[in-house]
Amino acid sequence: MKRTLTVCPYCGTGCMLHLLSEGGRLIGVEPSSTHPISRGGLCIKGWNAFGFVHHPDRLTEPLVRKDGVLVPTGWQEALSMVVRGLQSVQARHGKDAIMFASSAKATNEENFLLMKLARRVFGTNNIDHCARLCHSSTVTGLAETFGSGAMTNSIDCIDRAKLIFVIGSNTTEQHPLIGSRIIRAVNKGAQLIVADNRRIRLSRHANLHLRHRNGSDVALLLAMMHVILAEGLEDREFIAARCENFEEFAAIARDWPPERAAAITGLGAEEVVAAARLYATSPAAMIFYSMGITQHSHGVDNVRAVAALAMLTGNIGRPGTGVNPLRGQNNVQGGCDMGVLPDLYSGYQKVSDPVVREKFRAAWGGGPLPETPGLPLTLAMNAASKGQIRAMFIMGENPIISDPDQSHAREALQSLELLVVQDIFLTETAQLADVVLPAACFAEKDGTFTNTERRIQLVQKGVEPPGEARADWQIICELARHAGSQVMNYEDTAQIMAEIASLTPAYGGVTHQRLAPYGLQWPCPSADHAGTPLLHTVQFSRGKGRFALIGYRQPAEMTDARFPYTLTTGRTYFHWHTGSMTRRTHLLHREEPKAFVEINPVDAAAIGVRNGGLVTVASRRGELTVAARVTGTVPEKVLFMPFHFMEGAANALTNNVLDPESHIPEFKVAAVSIRRGQ
Amino acid sequence: MNASATVSLYTPRAAEIVSVADLTPEERLFRLRLCDGSELGHQPGQFVQLSIPGFTEAPISIASSPSRKGCFELAIRRAGFLTGEMHLKKTGDLVGIRGPFGNPFNLAELFDRELLLISGGCGLAPLRSLIQYCGDFPGRFGRVRILYGARNPEFILFRDDLQQWIDSGSFSCSLTVDNVTSGSCYEGATGFVHNLISTLDINPADCSAVIVGPPLMYRAVIDQLHCKGLPDDRIFLSLERQMRCGVGKCGHCTIDHLYCCQDGPVFRLDQLAGVKGAI
Amino acid sequence: MKTIADLELVGFFRQLASDYDIRVPVLLPDGGRAFGSIDDGALALGGGALPTKPTAVFFPQDDTLFAQGSGGELLVPEHSRPLFIAGFTALDLRCLKFIDRFFADGFRDDVYFRTRESAVVATVSGYCGPDGALLPLANGDCDLEFIALRGQWLVRAYSNKGEAIALLIPGEASADAVAEVGALAAIVNPDEEVIKAASALLLVDAVPDSFWEEIAVNCIQCSGCNLVCPTCTCFGVQDWRYADRLERSRMWDSCQLDGFMREAGGHNPLGTDALRTRRRIHHKLAADMTKWGELGCFVCGRCDATCPTGIGIVAIARQMVAQYGSFQAG
Ligand SMILES: Cc1cc2nc3c(=O)[nH]c(=O)nc-3n(C[C@H](O)[C@H](O)[C@H](O)COP(=O)(O)OP(=O)(O)OC[C@H]3O[C@@H](n4cnc5c(N)ncnc54)[C@H](O)[C@@H]3O)c2cc1C
Ligand code: SF4
Ligand code: SF4
Ligand code: FES
């Protein structure tokens, strides 16, 4: 028997667990009994994290498309096909005709290497990852207001908060070990405000549950701030000492009496007043938000409003307070940190900054680095359908299911000259590829993941990958060598981390050795630095906290006579994103075996559908038929659909309209019609 | 791993499908024979764990009487993963069988009594085993009356059997359907099966009732039987739960302290007194 | 009775490794303790009960039932060497006994006994609890017992297999030490009384449905309470079809999950959080009592420690007794 301490591959909470194996085969997991977050527990996904690893569907050899079908081949042929293909496209259409999509499921080391491969070896800044689809609004919004787009506080702070304000996060389902921590805090006396129009589990513990209309967050938050200012509940000392641009901002907020917001949010004015008072009078109030805030065409404004609320009341820089975006994927924080973003190197260093470029150029053995920022993932899809992007290299993502407006995404990928997909399963996206490279999964490789509280933790190999599959970092290094580059030769992932540390100030003091057992929270600038559980204690990362100016904009697509229902999308507790792992995990699949749409009993009655019956949901982009889950969880006229299921893919319906600054799609609001399905 | 002939509690025996027949749009009757030539050795009311490689197992009642030798029959509704795959199987295909398992109808308690055999939907399958048995040993039982309710005429199971049972003179059969689909030439009774009971003449001192059907049916039927004065210790019912093992280990079939796969599926109603959630 | 010094233990277990597959509590890199092989970490025999399910050594989370080759031939997992397990507490031993009976009752579960039957089980007791606290003596029900007493371990054998192993230890315990062990006080766990009182309440049906609703609102369905429980035995079955073989395995299941009893037609006898929470507690405290004449919970505290929202069985029993009064069992 062998046990390996590693990090859960699912959500950004970053619980650690031991993988148990016997003769090279995983036989179970055990939670780490001493880990500061998991504390001897795990959620259902963590407890089943080993369940897909040896699945017969795992990719075990490279595949290439010959006469229209994918056939097995050797690594040499596959790799040279990839490199020749990418180079040929670049030769004919320019360096920026190719796009790299990295993965929030891959390690920091792998993300860093793919970033290096794109920029150094292939000379393009066209690299991005799924953070574009989840928290790009956070990165943009919080960088502008605070100077750092990450959770300001730590999960441990929940125990010290007196009030917790959860907005746009179904925490017990999406970050279960954070959600459960919130429940515990509430049972011990903390207050809880939940703003979410679904009746999520946390709402049953809340002192106040605000069921505001989808996409009306800015109005709600501005009105709360109006009340705070009108009643003199703001923290004037904090504002004067720590913030800037207050007066200009206050003028906007004063324009938003609760009555005005009421018309937009559908809440009573008194609910907004109550929420404002509860939040502003608490000695330590902690905000948690997630995709209910970010995935809007005004996602960045939502984030700015949340940040303003915390600054207005001085709820930042102290234990038990802060603005805490919960990052979805196990390593989406790390993906951003590693600079798999079109405009940033690792550590959020701008590609447009010549000093930064020179630093990377020197460290990477000379050679020019591209100067202009590349394309965000969401725009790259558009560019592909227009023929501006001709080849794509996708590592560990499944955009066919995860991107908005599925038929558009499929069309874009099909129009490419070359599509390379590196994955552990033959996902819906990989099925379209010209070359498929088999990768190792989390249990089969070493490296690090960075969780939502900026904690960099060690991932360790428990078993060998199946067949010919290799770790992503090894494949990337091979690709570089095939492209004739000698700048990517590493013995192991610790060596890659050494390079990351040397180039990334916030990771400056990080070595694999120092990460045992529970990692370090960045910023950790030097070898003697113990990491930073709490940001912005004395001053904000950017100096003064900035009150950004915002205005309310309604969602891009509002309901009308033809599409009278609002569709919002998300995930369920048992599945992970496109389901490639969880739908192959016995217990998780059993719990949630098929696609469904949540519908209020009144609406269900109106179209004559019973629980479990079929409903056809149609938007301007497509339609599909799924089973109805008739429930008061959703209010009338609102539908909720998870996006995990290929056979009932919510993203066939969603609206591919983007926030103008973060380019995040509006997954949370689309106008749809419903009828009884056949 | 080693090749080995060791038989475990969990390894199925191979069985060959001898014939397949459509019963309704959703149900098929499979006749099977164990490949080693042995008899299944079951009693009416028992079930087997049907196994298909890649599709795990499902509990299926044995629909034929042990008095019919050589083969046994399973009536299977297409309900999901395994049963869906089973419906693709053809004559000559092999499947796996474990069992028979479970508490059967206690024949000793039924001998010499008047029997009221009440079933709904798929419930006629396990009852058929008992009915065939009664037919094969007519002298052992009193008058046998069969009450059967189906969703609609299309879903009447064992149509030919029902006719034959009536023709044989050994049974009286009453049939009802919940509702009649338009265009059907069905001319029988409509309504729920428990409604058939009120008009029957029943001698409570001499009658035993057996009920097999969907969960909703039990309460209503039991109420009617109580009205007729039937005591709990002469009402037998077969309960279904999710079953993964059939042998009292997996825990999926428990009803408080009872294991449906071992203590059941056939229970005498008085054994369920005070057991929450049994019916 | 034999005696062995703390420092000699590792060598002793190594010596046994030629005949046995050794499982002993080891110190993990995260500072926790768990069963591992002798080289998995520093030996940590002392420190009290391990936080995860101790009976997993015989009933692992994922266990192959059988495999079948493409020709239909059965492949059963190779028998490895017999297991030698040291580190069950006396309480764990009672749990083991409980599931030994469960797996043997009626149909004998050969997959469980595949490893259980040949195993040697050694208990730890004496002054080896957390911070050197006293752990209760086993006094039988195992092959060997290691009793911690001031820097030495007294070794007592209860079976032939145990005797044979004890013979390998040269040191004889002094009469004083033996007397001291004889005089060790019995240990009373106050929570055991709470559990008994809760059981009595459930057996007379004195707990209303509203109570379960109140508790269940906290459950996030992590399944942890079941998965760390030494006496939980429920499992699901999974088939994996590879190109050259079929593998059927069983894996731990949890009655806290909606799919646990959901039937193909959608009917679910355990369709709400409240019903599931009731079932978890009722099964241990009432159903097991009725079926086996014994509680299925030995108050080891594991589910209370792992539950992310604090509704392990002891916490629930306390609340139940506080709300609905205490009945004395019997
Ligand atoms: C005593 C008894 C007697 C019965 N007799 C009959 C009978 O005579 N005729 C009849 O038609 N029915 C009978 N049934 C009902 C029958 O057992 C169910 O319809 C059957 O189990 C449905 O199985 P399924 O796999 O087709 O359905 P599903 O709903 O697909 O599956 C049922 C179970 O299999 C699991 N499962 C589903 N998909 C997978 C997967 N991909 N991998 C692993 N597990 C999966 C589910 O989680 C669930 O636990 C009986 C049931 C009982 C308890
Ligand atoms: S909470 Fe997140 S990190 Fe923790 S076990 Fe669950 S999925 Fe894994
Ligand atoms: S450990 Fe707690 S939260 Fe998890 S399933 Fe059990 S009762 Fe529910
Ligand atoms: S079916 Fe497994 S215990 Fe009854």
mmCIF file of N, CA, C and O in Angstrom, chain B residues 8-53:
data_model
loop_
_atom_site.group_PDB
_atom_site.id
_atom_site.type_symbol
_atom_site.label_atom_id
_atom_site.label_comp_id
_atom_site.label_asym_id
_atom_site.label_seq_id
_atom_site.Cartn_x
_atom_site.Cartn_y
_atom_site.Cartn_z
ATOM 1 N N SER B 8 -17.278 -16.948 -6.065
ATOM 2 C CA SER B 8 -17.515 -16.066 -4.940
ATOM 3 C C SER B 8 -18.995 -15.783 -4.843
ATOM 4 O O SER B 8 -19.764 -16.025 -5.774
ATOM 5 N N LEU B 9 -19.372 -15.240 -3.702
ATOM 6 C CA LEU B 9 -20.743 -14.815 -3.503
ATOM 7 C C LEU B 9 -21.177 -13.850 -4.595
ATOM 8 O O LEU B 9 -22.348 -13.758 -4.934
ATOM 9 N N TYR B 10 -20.222 -13.140 -5.150
ATOM 10 C CA TYR B 10 -20.557 -12.066 -6.086
ATOM 11 C C TYR B 10 -20.344 -12.421 -7.547
ATOM 12 O O TYR B 10 -20.516 -11.587 -8.408
ATOM 13 N N THR B 11 -19.887 -13.652 -7.816
ATOM 14 C CA THR B 11 -19.711 -13.996 -9.228
ATOM 15 C C THR B 11 -20.965 -14.682 -9.751
ATOM 16 O O THR B 11 -21.456 -15.652 -9.171
ATOM 17 N N PRO B 12 -21.486 -14.155 -10.848
ATOM 18 C CA PRO B 12 -22.719 -14.732 -11.395
ATOM 19 C C PRO B 12 -22.456 -16.049 -12.128
ATOM 20 O O PRO B 12 -21.334 -16.353 -12.501
ATOM 21 N N ARG B 13 -23.520 -16.809 -12.290
ATOM 22 C CA ARG B 13 -23.456 -18.013 -13.117
ATOM 23 C C ARG B 13 -23.953 -17.642 -14.508
ATOM 24 O O ARG B 13 -24.856 -16.816 -14.649
ATOM 25 N N ALA B 14 -23.381 -18.267 -15.517
ATOM 26 C CA ALA B 14 -23.794 -17.941 -16.881
ATOM 27 C C ALA B 14 -25.152 -18.552 -17.190
ATOM 28 O O ALA B 14 -25.445 -19.674 -16.792
ATOM 29 N N ALA B 15 -25.989 -17.788 -17.866
ATOM 30 C CA ALA B 15 -27.289 -18.300 -18.306
ATOM 31 C C ALA B 15 -27.500 -17.884 -19.755
ATOM 32 O O ALA B 15 -27.058 -16.815 -20.173
ATOM 33 N N GLU B 16 -28.185 -18.755 -20.499
ATOM 34 C CA GLU B 16 -28.416 -18.487 -21.901
ATOM 35 C C GLU B 16 -29.867 -18.080 -22.114
ATOM 36 O O GLU B 16 -30.772 -18.632 -21.496
ATOM 37 N N ILE B 17 -30.045 -17.080 -22.959
ATOM 38 C CA ILE B 17 -31.407 -16.668 -23.286
ATOM 39 C C ILE B 17 -31.976 -17.644 -24.302
ATOM 40 O O ILE B 17 -31.424 -17.819 -25.394
ATOM 41 N N VAL B 18 -33.063 -18.307 -23.924
ATOM 42 C CA VAL B 18 -33.656 -19.335 -24.778
ATOM 43 C C VAL B 18 -34.690 -18.715 -25.715
ATOM 44 O O VAL B 18 -34.827 -19.109 -26.864
ATOM 45 N N SER B 19 -35.421 -17.739 -25.186
ATOM 46 C CA SER B 19 -36.365 -17.049 -26.064
ATOM 47 C C SER B 19 -36.701 -15.682 -25.501
ATOM 48 O O SER B 19 -36.504 -15.427 -24.314
ATOM 49 N N VAL B 20 -37.154 -14.799 -26.380
ATOM 50 C CA VAL B 20 -37.525 -13.444 -25.980
ATOM 51 C C VAL B 20 -38.890 -13.146 -26.579
ATOM 52 O O VAL B 20 -39.134 -13.459 -27.738
ATOM 53 N N ALA B 21 -39.780 -12.573 -25.768
ATOM 54 C CA ALA B 21 -41.095 -12.217 -26.317
ATOM 55 C C ALA B 21 -41.514 -10.847 -25.807
ATOM 56 O O ALA B 21 -41.245 -10.495 -24.668
ATOM 57 N N ASP B 22 -42.160 -10.081 -26.669
ATOM 58 C CA ASP B 22 -42.689 -8.784 -26.241
ATOM 59 C C ASP B 22 -43.948 -8.980 -25.423
ATOM 60 O O ASP B 22 -44.835 -9.742 -25.820
ATOM 61 N N LEU B 23 -44.040 -8.306 -24.301
ATOM 62 C CA LEU B 23 -45.259 -8.358 -23.494
ATOM 63 C C LEU B 23 -46.070 -7.077 -23.676
ATOM 64 O O LEU B 23 -47.274 -7.090 -23.848
ATOM 65 N N THR B 24 -45.370 -5.956 -23.576
ATOM 66 C CA THR B 24 -45.979 -4.634 -23.746
ATOM 67 C C THR B 24 -44.914 -3.794 -24.459
ATOM 68 O O THR B 24 -43.808 -4.280 -24.688
ATOM 69 N N PRO B 25 -45.222 -2.522 -24.776
ATOM 70 C CA PRO B 25 -44.186 -1.706 -25.407
ATOM 71 C C PRO B 25 -42.937 -1.559 -24.540
ATOM 72 O O PRO B 25 -41.855 -1.259 -25.044
ATOM 73 N N GLU B 26 -43.050 -1.741 -23.224
ATOM 74 C CA GLU B 26 -41.889 -1.550 -22.361
ATOM 75 C C GLU B 26 -41.398 -2.816 -21.680
ATOM 76 O O GLU B 26 -40.389 -2.790 -20.991
ATOM 77 N N GLU B 27 -42.140 -3.894 -21.812
ATOM 78 C CA GLU B 27 -41.770 -5.092 -21.080
ATOM 79 C C GLU B 27 -41.571 -6.291 -21.995
ATOM 80 O O GLU B 27 -42.330 -6.484 -22.946
ATOM 81 N N ARG B 28 -40.545 -7.051 -21.683
ATOM 82 C CA ARG B 28 -40.281 -8.260 -22.454
ATOM 83 C C ARG B 28 -40.122 -9.442 -21.534
ATOM 84 O O ARG B 28 -39.630 -9.293 -20.415
ATOM 85 N N LEU B 29 -40.473 -10.598 -22.058
ATOM 86 C CA LEU B 29 -40.318 -11.825 -21.283
ATOM 87 C C LEU B 29 -39.122 -12.599 -21.817
ATOM 88 O O LEU B 29 -39.044 -12.884 -23.003
ATOM 89 N N PHE B 30 -38.208 -12.896 -20.923
ATOM 90 C CA PHE B 30 -37.004 -13.637 -21.300
ATOM 91 C C PHE B 30 -37.073 -15.018 -20.670
ATOM 92 O O PHE B 30 -37.290 -15.146 -19.467
ATOM 93 N N ARG B 31 -36.877 -16.013 -21.485
ATOM 94 C CA ARG B 31 -36.770 -17.367 -20.929
ATOM 95 C C ARG B 31 -35.292 -17.720 -20.907
ATOM 96 O O ARG B 31 -34.586 -17.554 -21.897
ATOM 97 N N LEU B 32 -34.825 -18.198 -19.763
ATOM 98 C CA LEU B 32 -33.392 -18.453 -19.598
ATOM 99 C C LEU B 32 -33.137 -19.862 -19.095
ATOM 100 O O LEU B 32 -34.002 -20.484 -18.480
ATOM 101 N N ARG B 33 -31.901 -20.294 -19.352
ATOM 102 C CA ARG B 33 -31.486 -21.617 -18.877
ATOM 103 C C ARG B 33 -30.055 -21.477 -18.357
ATOM 104 O O ARG B 33 -29.216 -20.846 -19.010
ATOM 105 N N LEU B 34 -29.817 -22.037 -17.185
ATOM 106 C CA LEU B 34 -28.451 -21.979 -16.663
ATOM 107 C C LEU B 34 -27.542 -22.846 -17.527
ATOM 108 O O LEU B 34 -27.902 -23.970 -17.877
ATOM 109 N N CYS B 35 -26.377 -22.309 -17.856
ATOM 110 C CA CYS B 35 -25.507 -23.010 -18.815
ATOM 111 C C CYS B 35 -24.974 -24.328 -18.276
ATOM 112 O O CYS B 35 -24.659 -25.228 -19.039
ATOM 113 N N ASP B 36 -24.849 -24.455 -16.947
ATOM 114 C CA ASP B 36 -24.328 -25.719 -16.410
ATOM 115 C C ASP B 36 -25.424 -26.781 -16.316
ATOM 116 O O ASP B 36 -25.210 -27.863 -15.781
ATOM 117 N N GLY B 37 -26.607 -26.452 -16.816
ATOM 118 C CA GLY B 37 -27.674 -27.446 -16.879
ATOM 119 C C GLY B 37 -28.443 -27.622 -15.584
ATOM 120 O O GLY B 37 -29.415 -28.376 -15.538
ATOM 121 N N SER B 38 -28.037 -26.924 -14.528
ATOM 122 C CA SER B 38 -28.750 -27.139 -13.262
ATOM 123 C C SER B 38 -30.041 -26.334 -13.224
ATOM 124 O O SER B 38 -30.246 -25.410 -13.999
ATOM 125 N N GLU B 39 -30.930 -26.720 -12.314
ATOM 126 C CA GLU B 39 -32.166 -25.973 -12.104
ATOM 127 C C GLU B 39 -31.838 -24.734 -11.288
ATOM 128 O O GLU B 39 -30.909 -24.726 -10.470
ATOM 129 N N LEU B 40 -32.633 -23.685 -11.459
ATOM 130 C CA LEU B 40 -32.421 -22.489 -10.655
ATOM 131 C C LEU B 40 -32.721 -22.782 -9.188
ATOM 132 O O LEU B 40 -32.035 -22.301 -8.283
ATOM 133 N N GLY B 41 -33.736 -23.604 -8.955
ATOM 134 C CA GLY B 41 -34.042 -24.018 -7.591
ATOM 135 C C GLY B 41 -34.703 -22.952 -6.746
ATOM 136 O O GLY B 41 -34.386 -22.793 -5.573
ATOM 137 N N HIS B 42 -35.620 -22.217 -7.343
ATOM 138 C CA HIS B 42 -36.244 -21.114 -6.603
ATOM 139 C C HIS B 42 -37.612 -21.495 -6.054
ATOM 140 O O HIS B 42 -38.123 -22.591 -6.312
ATOM 141 N N GLN B 43 -38.188 -20.590 -5.320
ATOM 142 C CA GLN B 43 -39.566 -20.703 -4.865
ATOM 143 C C GLN B 43 -40.307 -19.453 -5.298
ATOM 144 O O GLN B 43 -39.694 -18.397 -5.445
ATOM 145 N N PRO B 44 -41.617 -19.543 -5.475
ATOM 146 C CA PRO B 44 -42.374 -18.368 -5.918
ATOM 147 C C PRO B 44 -42.143 -17.189 -4.963
ATOM 148 O O PRO B 44 -42.139 -17.368 -3.746
ATOM 149 N N GLY B 45 -41.923 -16.012 -5.548
ATOM 150 C CA GLY B 45 -41.704 -14.811 -4.731
ATOM 151 C C GLY B 45 -40.249 -14.409 -4.657
ATOM 152 O O GLY B 45 -39.929 -13.301 -4.228
ATOM 153 N N GLN B 46 -39.356 -15.304 -5.059
ATOM 154 C CA GLN B 46 -37.927 -14.976 -4.993
ATOM 155 C C GLN B 46 -37.487 -14.199 -6.238
ATOM 156 O O GLN B 46 -38.226 -14.110 -7.220
ATOM 157 N N PHE B 47 -36.271 -13.688 -6.158
ATOM 158 C CA PHE B 47 -35.746 -12.941 -7.294
ATOM 159 C C PHE B 47 -34.320 -13.382 -7.573
ATOM 160 O O PHE B 47 -33.726 -14.108 -6.777
ATOM 161 N N VAL B 48 -33.813 -12.974 -8.734
ATOM 162 C CA VAL B 48 -32.394 -13.208 -9.041
ATOM 163 C C VAL B 48 -31.714 -11.851 -9.234
ATOM 164 O O VAL B 48 -32.377 -10.847 -9.475
ATOM 165 N N GLN B 49 -30.422 -11.824 -9.110
ATOM 166 C CA GLN B 49 -29.643 -10.666 -9.539
ATOM 167 C C GLN B 49 -29.209 -10.955 -10.974
ATOM 168 O O GLN B 49 -28.431 -11.872 -11.221
ATOM 169 N N LEU B 50 -29.738 -10.167 -11.885
ATOM 170 C CA LEU B 50 -29.393 -10.328 -13.294
ATOM 171 C C LEU B 50 -28.159 -9.478 -13.566
ATOM 172 O O LEU B 50 -28.120 -8.301 -13.209
ATOM 173 N N SER B 51 -27.155 -10.087 -14.175
ATOM 174 C CA SER B 51 -25.883 -9.389 -14.363
ATOM 175 C C SER B 51 -25.535 -9.310 -15.849
ATOM 176 O O SER B 51 -25.644 -10.300 -16.569
ATOM 177 N N ILE B 52 -25.152 -8.113 -16.299
ATOM 178 C CA ILE B 52 -24.640 -7.968 -17.661
ATOM 179 C C ILE B 52 -23.307 -7.252 -17.560
ATOM 180 O O ILE B 52 -23.231 -6.173 -16.974
ATOM 181 N N PRO B 53 -22.250 -7.860 -18.091
ATOM 182 C CA PRO B 53 -20.928 -7.242 -17.981
ATOM 183 C C PRO B 53 -20.945 -5.803 -18.497
ATOM 184 O O PRO B 53 -21.426 -5.547 -19.602
#
